[in-house]
Amino acid sequence: MATSALYTRIYGAVRRIPRGRIATYGQIARLAGVPGHARLVGYALHRLREGTDVPWHRVVNAKGRISLPPDPESGGLQRGLLESEGVAFDVSGAVDLKKHHWKK
DNA sequence: AAACTGACTAATA
DNA sequence: CTATTAGCCAGTT
């Protein structure tokens, strides 16, 4: 895997997200110490897979929606994980940022 | 090494 | 509300 310092920082930042809360890519990038690299956060998470200790499902885009198309294999895993943590989804499939957006 | 890609964001239309 | 454009820059090929 293409290990890099940024990946490590990004993963570390994601791990800091409290349970039942969600954060945006831009926010994670900022926490990771690399503001402006929201895309890198997404890229890093994309390389992840089951078995990691990173709660990637708590990371969503600025709209509070899941950017990743539902994977038939995982059966909409991300949404299920969030719901089991108490995160409410809007009817349009967006997270309720009003309630669950994580604030440092 | 150079070009292409992208789990983004913000601004416009 | 959705669609398109542009800016962004490291990672991947």
mmCIF file of C-alpha atoms (C1' of nucleotides) in Angstrom:
data_model
loop_
_atom_site.group_PDB
_atom_site.id
_atom_site.type_symbol
_atom_site.label_atom_id
_atom_site.label_comp_id
_atom_site.label_asym_id
_atom_site.label_seq_id
_atom_site.Cartn_x
_atom_site.Cartn_y
_atom_site.Cartn_z
ATOM 1 C CA MET A 1 0.000 0.000 0.000
ATOM 2 C CA ALA A 2 1.161 3.469 -0.757
ATOM 3 C CA THR A 3 1.920 4.441 2.796
ATOM 4 C CA SER A 4 2.301 8.131 3.349
ATOM 5 C CA ALA A 5 2.351 10.514 6.265
ATOM 6 C CA LEU A 6 -0.876 12.075 5.090
ATOM 7 C CA TYR A 7 -2.714 8.781 5.095
ATOM 8 C CA THR A 8 -1.654 8.144 8.666
ATOM 9 C CA ARG A 9 -2.790 11.586 9.734
ATOM 10 C CA ILE A 10 -6.084 11.219 7.926
ATOM 11 C CA TYR A 11 -6.799 7.876 9.521
ATOM 12 C CA GLY A 12 -5.863 9.290 12.900
ATOM 13 C CA ALA A 13 -8.255 12.181 12.442
ATOM 14 C CA VAL A 14 -11.088 9.879 11.423
ATOM 15 C CA ARG A 15 -10.512 7.721 14.460
ATOM 16 C CA ARG A 16 -11.048 10.792 16.619
ATOM 17 C CA ILE A 17 -14.640 11.091 15.476
ATOM 18 C CA PRO A 18 -16.824 10.301 18.502
ATOM 19 C CA ARG A 19 -19.394 7.579 18.185
ATOM 20 C CA GLY A 20 -22.750 8.774 16.958
ATOM 21 C CA ARG A 21 -21.204 11.765 15.216
ATOM 22 C CA ILE A 22 -20.147 12.438 11.652
ATOM 23 C CA ALA A 23 -17.641 14.738 10.003
ATOM 24 C CA THR A 24 -17.066 16.088 6.517
ATOM 25 C CA TYR A 25 -14.059 15.366 4.327
ATOM 26 C CA GLY A 26 -12.916 18.952 4.526
ATOM 27 C CA GLN A 27 -13.126 18.837 8.282
ATOM 28 C CA ILE A 28 -11.081 15.672 8.461
ATOM 29 C CA ALA A 29 -8.473 17.205 6.202
ATOM 30 C CA ARG A 30 -8.282 20.158 8.534
ATOM 31 C CA LEU A 31 -7.943 17.923 11.583
ATOM 32 C CA ALA A 32 -5.297 15.899 9.837
ATOM 33 C CA GLY A 33 -3.269 19.058 9.392
ATOM 34 C CA VAL A 34 -3.708 19.209 5.637
ATOM 35 C CA PRO A 35 -6.509 21.720 4.980
ATOM 36 C CA GLY A 36 -7.624 21.838 1.389
ATOM 37 C CA HIS A 37 -7.047 18.143 0.829
ATOM 38 C CA ALA A 38 -10.589 16.943 1.199
ATOM 39 C CA ARG A 39 -10.115 14.802 -1.898
ATOM 40 C CA LEU A 40 -7.133 13.090 -0.368
ATOM 41 C CA VAL A 41 -9.268 12.127 2.598
ATOM 42 C CA GLY A 42 -11.727 10.506 0.270
ATOM 43 C CA TYR A 43 -8.913 8.845 -1.598
ATOM 44 C CA ALA A 44 -7.408 7.478 1.585
ATOM 45 C CA LEU A 45 -10.711 6.097 2.771
ATOM 46 C CA HIS A 46 -11.376 4.593 -0.619
ATOM 47 C CA ARG A 47 -8.277 2.452 -0.215
ATOM 48 C CA LEU A 48 -9.586 1.136 3.088
ATOM 49 C CA ARG A 49 -11.622 -2.000 3.422
ATOM 50 C CA GLU A 50 -13.183 -4.160 6.072
ATOM 51 C CA GLY A 51 -10.878 -4.976 8.939
ATOM 52 C CA THR A 52 -9.550 -1.478 9.498
ATOM 53 C CA ASP A 53 -9.933 0.338 12.785
ATOM 54 C CA VAL A 54 -10.918 3.487 10.941
ATOM 55 C CA PRO A 55 -14.609 4.425 11.259
ATOM 56 C CA TRP A 56 -14.741 5.571 7.658
ATOM 57 C CA HIS A 57 -18.512 5.383 7.698
ATOM 58 C CA ARG A 58 -18.577 8.496 9.881
ATOM 59 C CA VAL A 59 -17.093 10.559 7.095
ATOM 60 C CA VAL A 60 -19.463 12.128 4.589
ATOM 61 C CA ASN A 61 -19.308 14.979 2.098
ATOM 62 C CA ALA A 62 -20.223 18.616 2.805
ATOM 63 C CA LYS A 63 -23.861 17.906 2.000
ATOM 64 C CA GLY A 64 -23.985 15.256 4.694
ATOM 65 C CA ARG A 65 -24.596 12.596 2.073
ATOM 66 C CA ILE A 66 -22.665 9.465 1.269
ATOM 67 C CA SER A 67 -20.587 10.053 -1.825
ATOM 68 C CA LEU A 68 -19.888 6.382 -2.256
ATOM 69 C CA PRO A 69 -22.562 4.648 -4.350
ATOM 70 C CA PRO A 70 -24.201 1.803 -2.414
ATOM 71 C CA ASP A 71 -22.154 -1.289 -2.939
ATOM 72 C CA PRO A 72 -24.424 -4.338 -3.584
ATOM 73 C CA GLU A 73 -21.806 -6.534 -1.913
ATOM 74 C CA SER A 74 -21.864 -4.575 1.347
ATOM 75 C CA GLY A 75 -25.573 -3.883 1.019
ATOM 76 C CA GLY A 76 -25.406 -0.221 1.873
ATOM 77 C CA LEU A 77 -23.027 -0.869 4.713
ATOM 78 C CA GLN A 78 -22.155 2.724 5.561
ATOM 79 C CA ARG A 79 -25.696 3.794 6.205
ATOM 80 C CA GLY A 80 -26.389 0.714 8.297
ATOM 81 C CA LEU A 81 -23.360 1.311 10.488
ATOM 82 C CA LEU A 82 -24.296 4.912 11.104
ATOM 83 C CA GLU A 83 -27.881 4.053 11.900
ATOM 84 C CA SER A 84 -26.714 1.477 14.423
ATOM 85 C CA GLU A 85 -24.679 4.211 16.086
ATOM 86 C CA GLY A 86 -27.721 6.398 16.444
ATOM 87 C CA VAL A 87 -27.102 8.656 13.456
ATOM 88 C CA ALA A 88 -30.341 9.674 11.794
ATOM 89 C CA PHE A 89 -30.609 9.931 8.043
ATOM 90 C CA ASP A 90 -32.779 12.388 6.222
ATOM 91 C CA VAL A 91 -35.453 11.067 3.865
ATOM 92 C CA SER A 92 -33.215 12.041 0.966
ATOM 93 C CA GLY A 93 -30.466 9.826 2.330
ATOM 94 C CA ALA A 94 -28.505 12.634 3.968
ATOM 95 C CA VAL A 95 -27.258 12.684 7.535
ATOM 96 C CA ASP A 96 -28.857 15.224 9.836
ATOM 97 C CA LEU A 97 -25.929 17.599 10.179
ATOM 98 C CA LYS A 98 -27.938 19.724 12.563
ATOM 99 C CA LYS A 99 -27.768 16.970 15.152
ATOM 100 C CA HIS A 100 -24.789 14.808 14.332
ATOM 101 C CA HIS A 101 -22.206 17.056 12.738
ATOM 102 C CA TRP A 102 -19.114 16.658 14.908
ATOM 103 C CA LYS A 103 -17.687 19.887 16.244
ATOM 104 C CA LYS A 104 -14.161 19.933 17.548
ATOM 105 C "C1'" DA B 1 8.742 11.750 -15.259
ATOM 106 C "C1'" DA B 2 4.198 13.442 -17.220
ATOM 107 C "C1'" DA B 3 -0.624 12.876 -17.485
ATOM 108 C "C1'" DC B 4 -4.779 11.389 -15.567
ATOM 109 C "C1'" DT B 5 -7.899 10.567 -11.672
ATOM 110 C "C1'" DG B 6 -10.801 11.566 -7.911
ATOM 111 C "C1'" DA B 7 -15.491 8.670 -1.303
ATOM 112 C "C1'" DC B 8 -14.343 17.050 -2.257
ATOM 113 C "C1'" DT B 9 -16.007 22.002 -1.971
ATOM 114 C "C1'" DA B 10 -17.820 26.139 -3.339
ATOM 115 C "C1'" DA B 11 -19.753 29.019 -6.610
ATOM 116 C "C1'" DT B 12 -22.993 29.577 -10.655
ATOM 117 C "C1'" DA B 13 -26.836 28.644 -13.658
ATOM 118 C "C1'" DC C 1 -34.055 21.422 -5.500
ATOM 119 C "C1'" DT C 2 -30.376 19.514 -9.343
ATOM 120 C "C1'" DA C 3 -26.619 20.298 -12.981
ATOM 121 C "C1'" DT C 4 -22.425 22.298 -14.469
ATOM 122 C "C1'" DT C 5 -17.748 24.659 -13.830
ATOM 123 C "C1'" DA C 6 -13.800 25.492 -11.792
ATOM 124 C "C1'" DG C 7 -10.251 25.064 -8.207
ATOM 125 C "C1'" DC C 8 -7.713 22.093 -5.644
ATOM 126 C "C1'" DC C 9 -3.393 18.843 -5.180
ATOM 127 C "C1'" DA C 10 -1.608 14.169 -3.721
ATOM 128 C "C1'" DG C 11 -2.037 9.514 -5.396
ATOM 129 C "C1'" DT C 12 -2.076 6.315 -9.197
ATOM 130 C "C1'" DT C 13 -0.836 4.773 -13.680
#
